mmCIF file of C-alpha atoms in Angstrom:
data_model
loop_
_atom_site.group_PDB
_atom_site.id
_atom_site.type_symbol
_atom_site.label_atom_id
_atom_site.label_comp_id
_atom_site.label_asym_id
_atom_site.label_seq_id
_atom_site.Cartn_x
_atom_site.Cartn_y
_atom_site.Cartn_z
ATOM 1 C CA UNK A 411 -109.308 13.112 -25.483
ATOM 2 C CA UNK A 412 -107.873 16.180 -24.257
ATOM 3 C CA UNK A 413 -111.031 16.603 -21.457
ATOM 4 C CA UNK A 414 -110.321 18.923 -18.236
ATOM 5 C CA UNK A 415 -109.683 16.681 -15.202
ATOM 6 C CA UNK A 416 -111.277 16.692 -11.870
ATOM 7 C CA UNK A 417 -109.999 18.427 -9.419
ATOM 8 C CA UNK A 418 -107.057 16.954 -8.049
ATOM 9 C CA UNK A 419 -106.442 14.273 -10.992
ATOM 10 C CA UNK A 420 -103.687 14.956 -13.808
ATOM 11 C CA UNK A 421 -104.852 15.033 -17.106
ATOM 12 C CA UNK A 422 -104.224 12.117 -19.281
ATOM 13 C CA UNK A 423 -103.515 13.572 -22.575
ATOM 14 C CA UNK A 424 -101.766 16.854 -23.411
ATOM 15 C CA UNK A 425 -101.374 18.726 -26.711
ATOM 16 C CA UNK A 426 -98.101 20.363 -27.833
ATOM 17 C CA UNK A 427 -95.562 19.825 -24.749
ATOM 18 C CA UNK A 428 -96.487 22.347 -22.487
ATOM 19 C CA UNK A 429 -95.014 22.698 -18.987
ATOM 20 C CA UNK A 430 -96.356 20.510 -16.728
ATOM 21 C CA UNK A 431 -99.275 21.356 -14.573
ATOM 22 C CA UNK A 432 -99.048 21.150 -10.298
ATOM 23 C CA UNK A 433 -101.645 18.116 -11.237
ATOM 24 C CA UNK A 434 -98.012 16.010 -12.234
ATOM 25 C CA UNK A 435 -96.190 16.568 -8.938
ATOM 26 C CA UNK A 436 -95.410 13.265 -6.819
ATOM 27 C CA UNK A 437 -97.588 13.180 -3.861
ATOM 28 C CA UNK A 438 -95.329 12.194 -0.699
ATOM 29 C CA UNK A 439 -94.900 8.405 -0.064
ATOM 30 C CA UNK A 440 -94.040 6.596 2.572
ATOM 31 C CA UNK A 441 -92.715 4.150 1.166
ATOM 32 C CA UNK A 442 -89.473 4.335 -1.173
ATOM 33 C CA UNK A 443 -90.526 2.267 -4.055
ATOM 34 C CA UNK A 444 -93.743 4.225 -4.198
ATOM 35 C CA UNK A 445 -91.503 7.399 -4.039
ATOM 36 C CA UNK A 446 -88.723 6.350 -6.632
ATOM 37 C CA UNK A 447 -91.955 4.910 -8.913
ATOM 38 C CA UNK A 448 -93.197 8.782 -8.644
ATOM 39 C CA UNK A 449 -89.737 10.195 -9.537
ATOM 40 C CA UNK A 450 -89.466 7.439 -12.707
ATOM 41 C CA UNK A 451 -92.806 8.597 -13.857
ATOM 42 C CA UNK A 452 -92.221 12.407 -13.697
ATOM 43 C CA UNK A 453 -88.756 11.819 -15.253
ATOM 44 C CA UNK A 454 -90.559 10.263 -18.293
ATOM 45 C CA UNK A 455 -93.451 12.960 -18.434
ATOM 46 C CA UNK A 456 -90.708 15.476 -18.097
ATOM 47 C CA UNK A 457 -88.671 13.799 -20.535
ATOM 48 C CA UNK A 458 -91.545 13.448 -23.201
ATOM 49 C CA UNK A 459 -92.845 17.071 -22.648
ATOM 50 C CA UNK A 460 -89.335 18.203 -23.403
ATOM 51 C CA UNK A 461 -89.610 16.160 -26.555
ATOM 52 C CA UNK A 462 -92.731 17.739 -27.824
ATOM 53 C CA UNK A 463 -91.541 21.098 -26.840
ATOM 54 C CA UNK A 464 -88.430 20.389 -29.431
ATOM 55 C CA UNK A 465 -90.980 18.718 -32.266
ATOM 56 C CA UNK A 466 -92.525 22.092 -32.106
ATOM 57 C CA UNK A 467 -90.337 23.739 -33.371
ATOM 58 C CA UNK A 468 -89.855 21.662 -36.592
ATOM 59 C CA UNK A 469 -93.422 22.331 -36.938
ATOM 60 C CA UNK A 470 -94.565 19.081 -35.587
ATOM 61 C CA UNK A 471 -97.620 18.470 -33.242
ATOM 62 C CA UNK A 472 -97.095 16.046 -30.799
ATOM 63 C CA UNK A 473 -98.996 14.216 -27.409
ATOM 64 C CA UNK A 474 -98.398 13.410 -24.610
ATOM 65 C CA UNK A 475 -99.825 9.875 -22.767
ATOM 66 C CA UNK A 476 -99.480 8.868 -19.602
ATOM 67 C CA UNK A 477 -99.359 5.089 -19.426
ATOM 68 C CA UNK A 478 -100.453 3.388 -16.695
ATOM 69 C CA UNK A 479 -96.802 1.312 -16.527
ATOM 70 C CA UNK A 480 -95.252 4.686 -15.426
ATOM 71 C CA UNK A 481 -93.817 4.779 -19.408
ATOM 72 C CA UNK A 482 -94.630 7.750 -20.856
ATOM 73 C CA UNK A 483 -95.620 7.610 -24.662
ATOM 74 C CA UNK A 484 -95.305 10.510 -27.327
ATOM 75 C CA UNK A 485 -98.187 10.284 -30.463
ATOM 76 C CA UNK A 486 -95.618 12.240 -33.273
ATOM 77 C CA UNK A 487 -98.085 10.992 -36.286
ATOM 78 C CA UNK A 488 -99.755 7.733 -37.997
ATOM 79 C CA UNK A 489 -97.384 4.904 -36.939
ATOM 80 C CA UNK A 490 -94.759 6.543 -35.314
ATOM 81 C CA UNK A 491 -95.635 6.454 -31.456
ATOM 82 C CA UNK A 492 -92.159 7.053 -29.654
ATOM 83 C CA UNK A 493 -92.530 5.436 -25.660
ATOM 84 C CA UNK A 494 -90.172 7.057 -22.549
ATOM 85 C CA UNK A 495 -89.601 5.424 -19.279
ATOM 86 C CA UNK A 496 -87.354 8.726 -18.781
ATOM 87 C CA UNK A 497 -84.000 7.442 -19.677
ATOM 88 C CA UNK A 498 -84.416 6.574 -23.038
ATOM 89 C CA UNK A 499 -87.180 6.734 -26.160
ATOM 90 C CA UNK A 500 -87.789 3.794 -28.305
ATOM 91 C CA UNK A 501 -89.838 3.480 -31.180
ATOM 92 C CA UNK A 502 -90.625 1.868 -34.481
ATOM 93 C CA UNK A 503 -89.142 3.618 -37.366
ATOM 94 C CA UNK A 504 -90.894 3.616 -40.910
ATOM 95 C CA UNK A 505 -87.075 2.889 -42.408
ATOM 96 C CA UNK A 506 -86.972 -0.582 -43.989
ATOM 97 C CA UNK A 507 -85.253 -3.206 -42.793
ATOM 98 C CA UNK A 508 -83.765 -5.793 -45.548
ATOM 99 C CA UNK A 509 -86.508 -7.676 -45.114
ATOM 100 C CA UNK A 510 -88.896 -4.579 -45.975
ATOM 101 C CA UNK A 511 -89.893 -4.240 -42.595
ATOM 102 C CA UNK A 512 -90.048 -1.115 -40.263
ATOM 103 C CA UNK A 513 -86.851 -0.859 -37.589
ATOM 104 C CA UNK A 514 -87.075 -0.946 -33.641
ATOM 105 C CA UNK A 515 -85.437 2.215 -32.649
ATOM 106 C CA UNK A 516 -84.272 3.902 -29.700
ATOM 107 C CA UNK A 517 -82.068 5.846 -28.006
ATOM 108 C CA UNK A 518 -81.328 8.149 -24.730
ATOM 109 C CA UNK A 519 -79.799 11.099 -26.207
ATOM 110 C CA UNK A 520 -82.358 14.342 -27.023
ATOM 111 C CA UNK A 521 -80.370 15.707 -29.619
ATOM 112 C CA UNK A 522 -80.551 12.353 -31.569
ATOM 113 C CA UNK A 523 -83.720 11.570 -30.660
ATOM 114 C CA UNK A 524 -85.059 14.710 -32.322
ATOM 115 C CA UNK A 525 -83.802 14.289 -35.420
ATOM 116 C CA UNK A 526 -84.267 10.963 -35.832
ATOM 117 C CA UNK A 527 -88.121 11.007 -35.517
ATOM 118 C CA UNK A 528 -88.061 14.390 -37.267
ATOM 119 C CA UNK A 529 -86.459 12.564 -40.554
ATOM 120 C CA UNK A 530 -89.109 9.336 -39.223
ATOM 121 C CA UNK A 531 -92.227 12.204 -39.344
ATOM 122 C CA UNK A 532 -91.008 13.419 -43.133
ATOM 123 C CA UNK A 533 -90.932 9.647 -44.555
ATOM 124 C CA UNK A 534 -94.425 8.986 -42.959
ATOM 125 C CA UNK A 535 -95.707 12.311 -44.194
ATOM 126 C CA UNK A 536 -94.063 11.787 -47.650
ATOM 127 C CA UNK A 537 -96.678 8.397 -47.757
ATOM 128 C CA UNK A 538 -100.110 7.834 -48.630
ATOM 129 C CA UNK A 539 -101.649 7.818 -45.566
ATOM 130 C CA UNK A 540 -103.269 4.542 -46.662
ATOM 131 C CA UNK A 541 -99.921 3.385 -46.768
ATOM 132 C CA UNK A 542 -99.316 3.642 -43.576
ATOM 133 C CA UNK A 543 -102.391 2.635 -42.039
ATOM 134 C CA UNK A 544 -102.016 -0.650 -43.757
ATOM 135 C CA UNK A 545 -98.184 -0.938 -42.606
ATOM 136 C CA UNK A 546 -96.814 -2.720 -39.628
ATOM 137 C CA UNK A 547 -96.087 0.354 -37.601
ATOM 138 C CA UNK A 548 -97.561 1.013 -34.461
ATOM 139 C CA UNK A 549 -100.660 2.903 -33.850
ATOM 140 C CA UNK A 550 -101.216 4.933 -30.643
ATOM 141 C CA UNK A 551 -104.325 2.656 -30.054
ATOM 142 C CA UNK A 552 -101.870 -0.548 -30.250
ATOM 143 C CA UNK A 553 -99.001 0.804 -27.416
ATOM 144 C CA UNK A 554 -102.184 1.882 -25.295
ATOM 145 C CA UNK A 555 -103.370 -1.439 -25.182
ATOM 146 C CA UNK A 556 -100.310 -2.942 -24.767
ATOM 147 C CA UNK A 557 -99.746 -1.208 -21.233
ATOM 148 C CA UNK A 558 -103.806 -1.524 -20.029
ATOM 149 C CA UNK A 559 -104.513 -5.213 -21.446
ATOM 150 C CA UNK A 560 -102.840 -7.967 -19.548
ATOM 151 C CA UNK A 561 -103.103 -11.181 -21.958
ATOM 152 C CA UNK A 562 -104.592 -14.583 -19.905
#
């Protein structure tokens, strides 16, 4: 997942939050929605790098994705998959709704966003991993095909 790009073309998929590479940087545009679609998408990457930077240091191992919407999505473990489009993270939380279901989540603010999939990551790890695989949460392969497939 994590192959080296060709020359000239940003990776797809990075490990742990790392700084972004010169691969990320907006070409120049002529054009201002092509420009201002540039700025969204490095405003999510940005955004979502800063977020695995800070699940790092809980111990947590995080990547990065690149979605071909300009989104920006975050792979934190089994079935919690948290997407950016740079102003604010949503994703499904494992919490139980009254109806036993898992929660739509999100919010705009780092701080909170931190420690809510932080306490998200320690119910999911606290499960059988079965558990979880047979739950209604998300999986990365379900938000990437989401963006790519376009339903007829």
């Amino acid at each position: 997942m994590n192959a080296a790009p060709v020359q000239g073309e940003a990776p797809m998929s990075r490990r742990g939050g790392g700084l972004p590479s010169h691969a990320h940087a907006a070409a120049p545009s002529t054009t201002t929605t092509t420009t201002q679609g540039a700025a969204h998408r490095s405003a999510a990457l940005r955004r979502a790098e800063e977020l695995t930077a800070a699940l790092a240091c809980h111990g947590i191992s995080a990547d990065v994705h690149e979605l071909a919407s300009g989104r920006v999505a975050v792979s934190v473990y089994y079935g919690l998959v948290a997407v950016t489009d740079g102003e604010e993270f949503r994703w499904t939380s494992p919490k139980s709704s009254c109806r036993g279901r898992p929660v739509p989540d999100a919010e705009a603010r780092m701080a909170a966003v931190i420690d809510r999939l932080v306490h998200d990551y320690r119910i999911l790890r606290s499960r059988p991993l079965t558990d979880v695989l047979g739950s209604e949460l998300p999986l990365l392969a379900d938000v990437l095909v989401a963006d790519h497939v376009v339903p007829r």
